Amino acid sequence: MVASKILKSEIDMLSIEWMLLYILLGFFAGLMAGLLGVGGGGILVPLLVSIFSKQGVSADNVVHLALGTTLACMIISSIASIRAHAAQGTVLWKVVYGMAPGIMVGAFLITRIAAKVNSAYIAIFFALFMALVAGQMFLNWRPKASRKPAKFRGLFLAGTGIGSVSALAAVGGGFLAVTYLSYQNVEMKKAIGTSSAIGFPIAIAGTVGYMMSGWSQTLSVPYTIGFIYVPAFLVIAIASSIAAPYGARYSHRLPETHLKKIFAVLSLVLSIKMLFSVV
C-alpha cells in the first residue's frame, strides 16, 4: 500500500529514456557548477520534482524525494570541488572545522522535521530562497566586511543556521556561507573556497536525515533508500562529476557575470515552475 502510494510504476522509472534524462541533467548541473563555482541544487531540485512527478511519485513525497536525491548527489560533487579549491590553498580549514558541527546538527534536524511538512510549504520556501539567491547573483551584491572573524561559538551558531536552510533548499550553503564569511572579513577567494568545503557536511547530514526520515515510507519501494532514489543519484552524480572539470576549464573564457545572470534567471524560473506544480 505504501509503495503504491509513492510510486505508480518502478518499470517506468528505470526506462532508458529516464536514465538518459538523468545523464543530461547531471551533465548540465556539472557544467554549471564548474563554470560558476555554484552547486547544482537550484537546478536539480525543481527538475527532479518535474521528472519524479511524471514518473508517478505522489505529490506528498515528490519534493522530499527530490531534495534527498539532490543532497546525495552533492556528496560526490562537493568532494571534487573541495579538491580543486584545496589545491589552490583557498580553504580555511579552521573555519570549516568550527562550522561543521553546527552545520551537521542543523542539517540533520531540519531534514527530520521537513519529512513531516507538506511538500507545498517546502516548495514555497525553496522558491522564495531561490528568488533571494537569484537576486544576489543578478545584482552581484556582496556584503561589506565589517567584523573580525568569529570564534567557535559564533561559527557553530552560523553553521547551524546555514546547515538548516541549506538542507531544506538543497543548495549547498554556498550563498549563505560566502555572504557570512565575507561579512567576517574573509577574502572573497577564500570565502568561496571555504564555502565549497562547507557543502560536504551539509550534503552528508542532509542525506542521512532524508534517508532516515523517509525510511518507513519507502521501505518497500525498489531502488529507494528513504527519500533518495538511488538510480537517479548514481547517474546524476557520475555525469556531473565528469562534466564539472570541463565547465571549470572554460570558466575563464566566458563572461562570468553574464553566465551568473542567466543561471540566476533559469533557477528562478525553474523554482516558480516547481512551486506551481505542487501547490
PDB file of N, CA and C in Angstrom, residues 5-104:
ATOM      1  N   LYS A   5       1.428   4.038  -3.084  1.00  0.00           N
ATOM      2  CA  LYS A   5       1.091   5.433  -2.852  1.00  0.00           C
ATOM      3  C   LYS A   5       2.200   6.356  -3.323  1.00  0.00           C
ATOM      4  N   ILE A   6       3.438   5.890  -3.224  1.00  0.00           N
ATOM      5  CA  ILE A   6       4.575   6.741  -3.565  1.00  0.00           C
ATOM      6  C   ILE A   6       4.937   6.627  -5.029  1.00  0.00           C
ATOM      7  N   LEU A   7       4.987   5.409  -5.550  1.00  0.00           N
ATOM      8  CA  LEU A   7       5.362   5.205  -6.944  1.00  0.00           C
ATOM      9  C   LEU A   7       4.288   4.402  -7.661  1.00  0.00           C
ATOM     10  N   LYS A   8       3.961   4.813  -8.863  1.00  0.00           N
ATOM     11  CA  LYS A   8       2.967   4.093  -9.637  1.00  0.00           C
ATOM     12  C   LYS A   8       3.593   2.964 -10.437  1.00  0.00           C
ATOM     13  N   SER A   9       4.850   3.166 -10.868  1.00  0.00           N
ATOM     14  CA  SER A   9       5.482   2.158 -11.713  1.00  0.00           C
ATOM     15  C   SER A   9       6.991   2.229 -11.619  1.00  0.00           C
ATOM     16  N   GLU A  10       7.605   1.198 -11.033  1.00  0.00           N
ATOM     17  CA  GLU A  10       9.067   1.163 -10.944  1.00  0.00           C
ATOM     18  C   GLU A  10       9.684   0.922 -12.314  1.00  0.00           C
ATOM     19  N   ILE A  11       8.940   0.226 -13.214  1.00  0.00           N
ATOM     20  CA  ILE A  11       9.459  -0.058 -14.550  1.00  0.00           C
ATOM     21  C   ILE A  11       9.644   1.236 -15.322  1.00  0.00           C
ATOM     22  N   ASP A  12       8.643   2.124 -15.246  1.00  0.00           N
ATOM     23  CA  ASP A  12       8.736   3.391 -15.945  1.00  0.00           C
ATOM     24  C   ASP A  12       9.922   4.211 -15.450  1.00  0.00           C
ATOM     25  N   MET A  13      10.178   4.173 -14.154  1.00  0.00           N
ATOM     26  CA  MET A  13      11.243   4.982 -13.581  1.00  0.00           C
ATOM     27  C   MET A  13      12.626   4.496 -14.003  1.00  0.00           C
ATOM     28  N   LEU A  14      12.740   3.237 -14.415  1.00  0.00           N
ATOM     29  CA  LEU A  14      14.028   2.684 -14.812  1.00  0.00           C
ATOM     30  C   LEU A  14      14.178   2.538 -16.323  1.00  0.00           C
ATOM     31  N   SER A  15      13.265   3.127 -17.070  1.00  0.00           N
ATOM     32  CA  SER A  15      13.352   3.021 -18.530  1.00  0.00           C
ATOM     33  C   SER A  15      14.562   3.792 -19.040  1.00  0.00           C
ATOM     34  N   ILE A  16      15.041   3.417 -20.226  1.00  0.00           N
ATOM     35  CA  ILE A  16      16.228   4.024 -20.802  1.00  0.00           C
ATOM     36  C   ILE A  16      16.032   5.517 -21.041  1.00  0.00           C
ATOM     37  N   GLU A  17      14.782   5.919 -21.336  1.00  0.00           N
ATOM     38  CA  GLU A  17      14.518   7.333 -21.565  1.00  0.00           C
ATOM     39  C   GLU A  17      14.784   8.162 -20.320  1.00  0.00           C
ATOM     40  N   TRP A  18      14.348   7.645 -19.164  1.00  0.00           N
ATOM     41  CA  TRP A  18      14.573   8.372 -17.914  1.00  0.00           C
ATOM     42  C   TRP A  18      16.056   8.381 -17.547  1.00  0.00           C
ATOM     43  N   MET A  19      16.755   7.270 -17.796  1.00  0.00           N
ATOM     44  CA  MET A  19      18.187   7.218 -17.496  1.00  0.00           C
ATOM     45  C   MET A  19      18.956   8.235 -18.342  1.00  0.00           C
ATOM     46  N   LEU A  20      18.590   8.357 -19.606  1.00  0.00           N
ATOM     47  CA  LEU A  20      19.230   9.347 -20.476  1.00  0.00           C
ATOM     48  C   LEU A  20      18.949  10.763 -19.989  1.00  0.00           C
ATOM     49  N   LEU A  21      17.736  10.974 -19.501  1.00  0.00           N
ATOM     50  CA  LEU A  21      17.384  12.287 -18.974  1.00  0.00           C
ATOM     51  C   LEU A  21      18.201  12.610 -17.726  1.00  0.00           C
ATOM     52  N   TYR A  22      18.424  11.604 -16.869  1.00  0.00           N
ATOM     53  CA  TYR A  22      19.266  11.795 -15.683  1.00  0.00           C
ATOM     54  C   TYR A  22      20.702  12.153 -16.098  1.00  0.00           C
ATOM     55  N   ILE A  23      21.187  11.503 -17.152  1.00  0.00           N
ATOM     56  CA  ILE A  23      22.547  11.790 -17.630  1.00  0.00           C
ATOM     57  C   ILE A  23      22.654  13.240 -18.101  1.00  0.00           C
ATOM     58  N   LEU A  24      21.685  13.668 -18.911  1.00  0.00           N
ATOM     59  CA  LEU A  24      21.685  15.046 -19.404  1.00  0.00           C
ATOM     60  C   LEU A  24      21.590  16.039 -18.248  1.00  0.00           C
ATOM     61  N   LEU A  25      20.754  15.725 -17.271  1.00  0.00           N
ATOM     62  CA  LEU A  25      20.590  16.598 -16.111  1.00  0.00           C
ATOM     63  C   LEU A  25      21.888  16.682 -15.319  1.00  0.00           C
ATOM     64  N   GLY A  26      22.564  15.541 -15.159  1.00  0.00           N
ATOM     65  CA  GLY A  26      23.833  15.517 -14.442  1.00  0.00           C
ATOM     66  C   GLY A  26      24.899  16.317 -15.157  1.00  0.00           C
ATOM     67  N   PHE A  27      24.994  16.167 -16.478  1.00  0.00           N
ATOM     68  CA  PHE A  27      25.976  16.926 -17.260  1.00  0.00           C
ATOM     69  C   PHE A  27      25.709  18.426 -17.163  1.00  0.00           C
ATOM     70  N   PHE A  28      24.457  18.803 -17.255  1.00  0.00           N
ATOM     71  CA  PHE A  28      24.104  20.221 -17.192  1.00  0.00           C
ATOM     72  C   PHE A  28      24.446  20.813 -15.831  1.00  0.00           C
ATOM     73  N   ALA A  29      24.078  20.114 -14.766  1.00  0.00           N
ATOM     74  CA  ALA A  29      24.368  20.588 -13.415  1.00  0.00           C
ATOM     75  C   ALA A  29      25.876  20.659 -13.179  1.00  0.00           C
ATOM     76  N   GLY A  30      26.602  19.662 -13.682  1.00  0.00           N
ATOM     77  CA  GLY A  30      28.054  19.650 -13.530  1.00  0.00           C
ATOM     78  C   GLY A  30      28.727  20.797 -14.266  1.00  0.00           C
ATOM     79  N   LEU A  31      28.270  21.056 -15.489  1.00  0.00           N
ATOM     80  CA  LEU A  31      28.833  22.160 -16.262  1.00  0.00           C
ATOM     81  C   LEU A  31      28.610  23.498 -15.560  1.00  0.00           C
ATOM     82  N   MET A  32      27.402  23.699 -15.041  1.00  0.00           N
ATOM     83  CA  MET A  32      27.095  24.941 -14.340  1.00  0.00           C
ATOM     84  C   MET A  32      27.943  25.083 -13.087  1.00  0.00           C
ATOM     85  N   ALA A  33      28.125  23.972 -12.383  1.00  0.00           N
ATOM     86  CA  ALA A  33      28.946  24.001 -11.166  1.00  0.00           C
ATOM     87  C   ALA A  33      30.388  24.354 -11.501  1.00  0.00           C
ATOM     88  N   GLY A  34      30.907  23.781 -12.585  1.00  0.00           N
ATOM     89  CA  GLY A  34      32.273  24.068 -12.987  1.00  0.00           C
ATOM     90  C   GLY A  34      32.452  25.483 -13.509  1.00  0.00           C
ATOM     91  N   LEU A  35      31.500  25.961 -14.282  1.00  0.00           N
ATOM     92  CA  LEU A  35      31.588  27.296 -14.861  1.00  0.00           C
ATOM     93  C   LEU A  35      31.469  28.395 -13.818  1.00  0.00           C
ATOM     94  N   LEU A  36      30.541  28.215 -12.873  1.00  0.00           N
ATOM     95  CA  LEU A  36      30.205  29.300 -11.956  1.00  0.00           C
ATOM     96  C   LEU A  36      30.649  29.060 -10.530  1.00  0.00           C
ATOM     97  N   GLY A  37      31.127  27.857 -10.234  1.00  0.00           N
ATOM     98  CA  GLY A  37      31.532  27.566  -8.867  1.00  0.00           C
ATOM     99  C   GLY A  37      30.367  27.501  -7.913  1.00  0.00           C
ATOM    100  N   VAL A  38      29.185  27.111  -8.383  1.00  0.00           N
ATOM    101  CA  VAL A  38      27.994  27.007  -7.540  1.00  0.00           C
ATOM    102  C   VAL A  38      27.488  25.575  -7.578  1.00  0.00           C
ATOM    103  N   GLY A  39      26.735  25.221  -6.558  1.00  0.00           N
ATOM    104  CA  GLY A  39      26.130  23.891  -6.526  1.00  0.00           C
ATOM    105  C   GLY A  39      24.982  23.794  -7.513  1.00  0.00           C
ATOM    106  N   GLY A  40      24.582  22.589  -7.831  1.00  0.00           N
ATOM    107  CA  GLY A  40      23.518  22.410  -8.812  1.00  0.00           C
ATOM    108  C   GLY A  40      22.142  22.242  -8.212  1.00  0.00           C
ATOM    109  N   GLY A  41      22.010  22.473  -6.888  1.00  0.00           N
ATOM    110  CA  GLY A  41      20.726  22.251  -6.233  1.00  0.00           C
ATOM    111  C   GLY A  41      19.605  23.098  -6.790  1.00  0.00           C
ATOM    112  N   GLY A  42      19.920  24.342  -7.143  1.00  0.00           N
ATOM    113  CA  GLY A  42      18.899  25.227  -7.671  1.00  0.00           C
ATOM    114  C   GLY A  42      18.300  24.724  -8.971  1.00  0.00           C
ATOM    115  N   ILE A  43      19.067  23.938  -9.713  1.00  0.00           N
ATOM    116  CA  ILE A  43      18.577  23.353 -10.958  1.00  0.00           C
ATOM    117  C   ILE A  43      18.042  21.949 -10.736  1.00  0.00           C
ATOM    118  N   LEU A  44      18.783  21.148  -9.960  1.00  0.00           N
ATOM    119  CA  LEU A  44      18.425  19.745  -9.776  1.00  0.00           C
ATOM    120  C   LEU A  44      17.071  19.558  -9.095  1.00  0.00           C
ATOM    121  N   VAL A  45      16.824  20.293  -8.015  1.00  0.00           N
ATOM    122  CA  VAL A  45      15.593  20.066  -7.246  1.00  0.00           C
ATOM    123  C   VAL A  45      14.342  20.301  -8.081  1.00  0.00           C
ATOM    124  N   PRO A  46      14.154  21.469  -8.705  1.00  0.00           N
ATOM    125  CA  PRO A  46      12.921  21.660  -9.471  1.00  0.00           C
ATOM    126  C   PRO A  46      12.783  20.712 -10.662  1.00  0.00           C
ATOM    127  N   LEU A  47      13.915  20.396 -11.323  1.00  0.00           N
ATOM    128  CA  LEU A  47      13.827  19.474 -12.452  1.00  0.00           C
ATOM    129  C   LEU A  47      13.519  18.051 -11.993  1.00  0.00           C
ATOM    130  N   LEU A  48      14.093  17.638 -10.866  1.00  0.00           N
ATOM    131  CA  LEU A  48      13.778  16.307 -10.340  1.00  0.00           C
ATOM    132  C   LEU A  48      12.327  16.234  -9.875  1.00  0.00           C
ATOM    133  N   VAL A  49      11.813  17.331  -9.343  1.00  0.00           N
ATOM    134  CA  VAL A  49      10.398  17.356  -8.963  1.00  0.00           C
ATOM    135  C   VAL A  49       9.531  17.103 -10.187  1.00  0.00           C
ATOM    136  N   SER A  50       9.858  17.757 -11.296  1.00  0.00           N
ATOM    137  CA  SER A  50       9.089  17.566 -12.537  1.00  0.00           C
ATOM    138  C   SER A  50       9.224  16.142 -13.056  1.00  0.00           C
ATOM    139  N   ILE A  51      10.460  15.609 -13.025  1.00  0.00           N
ATOM    140  CA  ILE A  51      10.697  14.251 -13.523  1.00  0.00           C
ATOM    141  C   ILE A  51       9.986  13.221 -12.659  1.00  0.00           C
ATOM    142  N   PHE A  52      10.170  13.321 -11.353  1.00  0.00           N
ATOM    143  CA  PHE A  52       9.538  12.359 -10.444  1.00  0.00           C
ATOM    144  C   PHE A  52       8.014  12.427 -10.526  1.00  0.00           C
ATOM    145  N   SER A  53       7.474  13.632 -10.717  1.00  0.00           N
ATOM    146  CA  SER A  53       6.022  13.774 -10.855  1.00  0.00           C
ATOM    147  C   SER A  53       5.533  13.047 -12.099  1.00  0.00           C
ATOM    148  N   LYS A  54       6.282  13.188 -13.210  1.00  0.00           N
ATOM    149  CA  LYS A  54       5.924  12.492 -14.453  1.00  0.00           C
ATOM    150  C   LYS A  54       6.025  10.986 -14.284  1.00  0.00           C
ATOM    151  N   GLN A  55       6.934  10.540 -13.403  1.00  0.00           N
ATOM    152  CA  GLN A  55       7.133   9.114 -13.195  1.00  0.00           C
ATOM    153  C   GLN A  55       6.103   8.515 -12.228  1.00  0.00           C
ATOM    154  N   GLY A  56       5.285   9.357 -11.640  1.00  0.00           N
ATOM    155  CA  GLY A  56       4.222   8.851 -10.796  1.00  0.00           C
ATOM    156  C   GLY A  56       4.434   8.974  -9.308  1.00  0.00           C
ATOM    157  N   VAL A  57       5.454   9.732  -8.866  1.00  0.00           N
ATOM    158  CA  VAL A  57       5.649   9.931  -7.436  1.00  0.00           C
ATOM    159  C   VAL A  57       4.525  10.815  -6.906  1.00  0.00           C
ATOM    160  N   SER A  58       3.981  10.461  -5.768  1.00  0.00           N
ATOM    161  CA  SER A  58       2.857  11.210  -5.217  1.00  0.00           C
ATOM    162  C   SER A  58       3.272  12.617  -4.828  1.00  0.00           C
ATOM    163  N   ALA A  59       2.306  13.539  -4.862  1.00  0.00           N
ATOM    164  CA  ALA A  59       2.578  14.939  -4.525  1.00  0.00           C
ATOM    165  C   ALA A  59       3.046  15.087  -3.085  1.00  0.00           C
ATOM    166  N   ASP A  60       2.648  14.162  -2.218  1.00  0.00           N
ATOM    167  CA  ASP A  60       3.030  14.241  -0.809  1.00  0.00           C
ATOM    168  C   ASP A  60       4.516  13.998  -0.594  1.00  0.00           C
ATOM    169  N   ASN A  61       5.162  13.290  -1.527  1.00  0.00           N
ATOM    170  CA  ASN A  61       6.550  12.885  -1.339  1.00  0.00           C
ATOM    171  C   ASN A  61       7.514  13.394  -2.404  1.00  0.00           C
ATOM    172  N   VAL A  62       7.009  14.016  -3.453  1.00  0.00           N
ATOM    173  CA  VAL A  62       7.858  14.332  -4.598  1.00  0.00           C
ATOM    174  C   VAL A  62       8.952  15.339  -4.260  1.00  0.00           C
ATOM    175  N   VAL A  63       8.643  16.372  -3.478  1.00  0.00           N
ATOM    176  CA  VAL A  63       9.660  17.370  -3.131  1.00  0.00           C
ATOM    177  C   VAL A  63      10.704  16.773  -2.192  1.00  0.00           C
ATOM    178  N   HIS A  64      10.244  15.952  -1.233  1.00  0.00           N
ATOM    179  CA  HIS A  64      11.172  15.311  -0.305  1.00  0.00           C
ATOM    180  C   HIS A  64      12.144  14.392  -1.050  1.00  0.00           C
ATOM    181  N   LEU A  65      11.626  13.639  -2.011  1.00  0.00           N
ATOM    182  CA  LEU A  65      12.467  12.717  -2.784  1.00  0.00           C
ATOM    183  C   LEU A  65      13.479  13.496  -3.630  1.00  0.00           C
ATOM    184  N   ALA A  66      13.053  14.626  -4.187  1.00  0.00           N
ATOM    185  CA  ALA A  66      13.953  15.456  -4.987  1.00  0.00           C
ATOM    186  C   ALA A  66      15.047  16.068  -4.113  1.00  0.00           C
ATOM    187  N   LEU A  67      14.685  16.543  -2.940  1.00  0.00           N
ATOM    188  CA  LEU A  67      15.669  17.145  -2.029  1.00  0.00           C
ATOM    189  C   LEU A  67      16.685  16.109  -1.557  1.00  0.00           C
ATOM    190  N   GLY A  68      16.199  14.939  -1.125  1.00  0.00           N
ATOM    191  CA  GLY A  68      17.099  13.898  -0.637  1.00  0.00           C
ATOM    192  C   GLY A  68      18.049  13.405  -1.711  1.00  0.00           C
ATOM    193  N   THR A  69      17.524  13.207  -2.924  1.00  0.00           N
ATOM    194  CA  THR A  69      18.354  12.740  -4.029  1.00  0.00           C
ATOM    195  C   THR A  69      19.390  13.790  -4.418  1.00  0.00           C
ATOM    196  N   THR A  70      18.998  15.049  -4.419  1.00  0.00           N
ATOM    197  CA  THR A  70      19.927  16.130  -4.757  1.00  0.00           C
ATOM    198  C   THR A  70      21.050  16.233  -3.739  1.00  0.00           C
ATOM    199  N   LEU A  71      20.726  16.151  -2.452  1.00  0.00           N
ATOM    200  CA  LEU A  71      21.759  16.219  -1.414  1.00  0.00           C
ATOM    201  C   LEU A  71      22.729  15.048  -1.541  1.00  0.00           C
ATOM    202  N   ALA A  72      22.219  13.869  -1.890  1.00  0.00           N
ATOM    203  CA  ALA A  72      23.102  12.719  -2.092  1.00  0.00           C
ATOM    204  C   ALA A  72      24.055  12.969  -3.258  1.00  0.00           C
ATOM    205  N   CYS A  73      23.548  13.573  -4.329  1.00  0.00           N
ATOM    206  CA  CYS A  73      24.403  13.906  -5.478  1.00  0.00           C
ATOM    207  C   CYS A  73      25.484  14.910  -5.085  1.00  0.00           C
ATOM    208  N   MET A  74      25.144  15.803  -4.168  1.00  0.00           N
ATOM    209  CA  MET A  74      26.078  16.844  -3.756  1.00  0.00           C
ATOM    210  C   MET A  74      27.260  16.281  -2.964  1.00  0.00           C
ATOM    211  N   ILE A  75      27.099  15.109  -2.383  1.00  0.00           N
ATOM    212  CA  ILE A  75      28.236  14.492  -1.680  1.00  0.00           C
ATOM    213  C   ILE A  75      29.381  14.279  -2.649  1.00  0.00           C
ATOM    214  N   ILE A  76      29.061  13.749  -3.832  1.00  0.00           N
ATOM    215  CA  ILE A  76      30.082  13.467  -4.842  1.00  0.00           C
ATOM    216  C   ILE A  76      30.637  14.757  -5.429  1.00  0.00           C
ATOM    217  N   SER A  77      29.748  15.676  -5.793  1.00  0.00           N
ATOM    218  CA  SER A  77      30.208  16.909  -6.436  1.00  0.00           C
ATOM    219  C   SER A  77      31.025  17.779  -5.490  1.00  0.00           C
ATOM    220  N   SER A  78      30.685  17.769  -4.204  1.00  0.00           N
ATOM    221  CA  SER A  78      31.414  18.609  -3.254  1.00  0.00           C
ATOM    222  C   SER A  78      32.838  18.107  -3.039  1.00  0.00           C
ATOM    223  N   ILE A  79      33.038  16.798  -3.144  1.00  0.00           N
ATOM    224  CA  ILE A  79      34.388  16.248  -2.988  1.00  0.00           C
ATOM    225  C   ILE A  79      35.310  16.792  -4.076  1.00  0.00           C
ATOM    226  N   ALA A  80      34.834  16.794  -5.316  1.00  0.00           N
ATOM    227  CA  ALA A  80      35.632  17.323  -6.427  1.00  0.00           C
ATOM    228  C   ALA A  80      35.893  18.814  -6.242  1.00  0.00           C
ATOM    229  N   SER A  81      34.896  19.532  -5.757  1.00  0.00           N
ATOM    230  CA  SER A  81      35.043  20.965  -5.539  1.00  0.00           C
ATOM    231  C   SER A  81      36.059  21.256  -4.439  1.00  0.00           C
ATOM    232  N   ILE A  82      36.020  20.481  -3.360  1.00  0.00           N
ATOM    233  CA  ILE A  82      36.966  20.664  -2.256  1.00  0.00           C
ATOM    234  C   ILE A  82      38.393  20.444  -2.730  1.00  0.00           C
ATOM    235  N   ARG A  83      38.600  19.388  -3.515  1.00  0.00           N
ATOM    236  CA  ARG A  83      39.945  19.085  -4.003  1.00  0.00           C
ATOM    237  C   ARG A  83      40.488  20.232  -4.841  1.00  0.00           C
ATOM    238  N   ALA A  84      39.642  20.800  -5.685  1.00  0.00           N
ATOM    239  CA  ALA A  84      40.081  21.878  -6.564  1.00  0.00           C
ATOM    240  C   ALA A  84      40.463  23.125  -5.766  1.00  0.00           C
ATOM    241  N   HIS A  85      39.631  23.504  -4.805  1.00  0.00           N
ATOM    242  CA  HIS A  85      39.895  24.706  -4.017  1.00  0.00           C
ATOM    243  C   HIS A  85      41.035  24.487  -3.023  1.00  0.00           C
ATOM    244  N   ALA A  86      41.135  23.285  -2.469  1.00  0.00           N
ATOM    245  CA  ALA A  86      42.216  22.995  -1.520  1.00  0.00           C
ATOM    246  C   ALA A  86      43.568  23.056  -2.227  1.00  0.00           C
ATOM    247  N   ALA A  87      43.607  22.618  -3.482  1.00  0.00           N
ATOM    248  CA  ALA A  87      44.853  22.662  -4.244  1.00  0.00           C
ATOM    249  C   ALA A  87      45.327  24.097  -4.458  1.00  0.00           C
ATOM    250  N   GLN A  88      44.381  25.031  -4.454  1.00  0.00           N
ATOM    251  CA  GLN A  88      44.722  26.441  -4.633  1.00  0.00           C
ATOM    252  C   GLN A  88      44.951  27.145  -3.297  1.00  0.00           C
ATOM    253  N   GLY A  89      44.780  26.408  -2.202  1.00  0.00           N
ATOM    254  CA  GLY A  89      45.003  26.970  -0.881  1.00  0.00           C
ATOM    255  C   GLY A  89      43.970  27.985  -0.444  1.00  0.00           C
ATOM    256  N   THR A  90      42.740  27.847  -0.932  1.00  0.00           N
ATOM    257  CA  THR A  90      41.697  28.826  -0.607  1.00  0.00           C
ATOM    258  C   THR A  90      40.678  28.317   0.412  1.00  0.00           C
ATOM    259  N   VAL A  91      40.957  27.174   1.037  1.00  0.00           N
ATOM    260  CA  VAL A  91      40.046  26.637   2.050  1.00  0.00           C
ATOM    261  C   VAL A  91      40.597  26.938   3.440  1.00  0.00           C
ATOM    262  N   LEU A  92      39.831  27.642   4.251  1.00  0.00           N
ATOM    263  CA  LEU A  92      40.210  27.922   5.635  1.00  0.00           C
ATOM    264  C   LEU A  92      39.698  26.786   6.506  1.00  0.00           C
ATOM    265  N   TRP A  93      40.552  25.807   6.755  1.00  0.00           N
ATOM    266  CA  TRP A  93      40.112  24.588   7.428  1.00  0.00           C
ATOM    267  C   TRP A  93      39.673  24.835   8.869  1.00  0.00           C
ATOM    268  N   LYS A  94      40.269  25.804   9.540  1.00  0.00           N
ATOM    269  CA  LYS A  94      39.846  26.112  10.915  1.00  0.00           C
ATOM    270  C   LYS A  94      38.394  26.581  10.947  1.00  0.00           C
ATOM    271  N   VAL A  95      38.021  27.352   9.937  1.00  0.00           N
ATOM    272  CA  VAL A  95      36.633  27.821   9.836  1.00  0.00           C
ATOM    273  C   VAL A  95      35.709  26.654   9.526  1.00  0.00           C
ATOM    274  N   VAL A  96      36.146  25.780   8.622  1.00  0.00           N
ATOM    275  CA  VAL A  96      35.337  24.608   8.261  1.00  0.00           C
ATOM    276  C   VAL A  96      35.110  23.728   9.487  1.00  0.00           C
ATOM    277  N   TYR A  97      36.187  23.459  10.247  1.00  0.00           N
ATOM    278  CA  TYR A  97      36.060  22.621  11.437  1.00  0.00           C
ATOM    279  C   TYR A  97      35.187  23.284  12.499  1.00  0.00           C
ATOM    280  N   GLY A  98      35.228  24.612  12.560  1.00  0.00           N
ATOM    281  CA  GLY A  98      34.408  25.321  13.536  1.00  0.00           C
ATOM    282  C   GLY A  98      32.934  25.315  13.178  1.00  0.00           C
ATOM    283  N   MET A  99      32.628  25.364  11.881  1.00  0.00           N
ATOM    284  CA  MET A  99      31.236  25.417  11.431  1.00  0.00           C
ATOM    285  C   MET A  99      30.628  24.047  11.210  1.00  0.00           C
ATOM    286  N   ALA A 100      31.456  23.051  10.921  1.00  0.00           N
ATOM    287  CA  ALA A 100      30.954  21.720  10.564  1.00  0.00           C
ATOM    288  C   ALA A 100      30.027  21.105  11.614  1.00  0.00           C
ATOM    289  N   PRO A 101      30.356  21.156  12.924  1.00  0.00           N
ATOM    290  CA  PRO A 101      29.439  20.568  13.909  1.00  0.00           C
ATOM    291  C   PRO A 101      28.049  21.201  13.874  1.00  0.00           C
ATOM    292  N   GLY A 102      27.987  22.533  13.820  1.00  0.00           N
ATOM    293  CA  GLY A 102      26.695  23.210  13.752  1.00  0.00           C
ATOM    294  C   GLY A 102      25.966  22.908  12.463  1.00  0.00           C
ATOM    295  N   ILE A 103      26.720  22.849  11.364  1.00  0.00           N
ATOM    296  CA  ILE A 103      26.128  22.537  10.068  1.00  0.00           C
ATOM    297  C   ILE A 103      25.455  21.172  10.085  1.00  0.00           C
ATOM    298  N   MET A 104      26.141  20.184  10.633  1.00  0.00           N
ATOM    299  CA  MET A 104      25.609  18.820  10.639  1.00  0.00           C
ATOM    300  C   MET A 104      24.409  18.702  11.564  1.00  0.00           C
TER     301      MET A 104
END
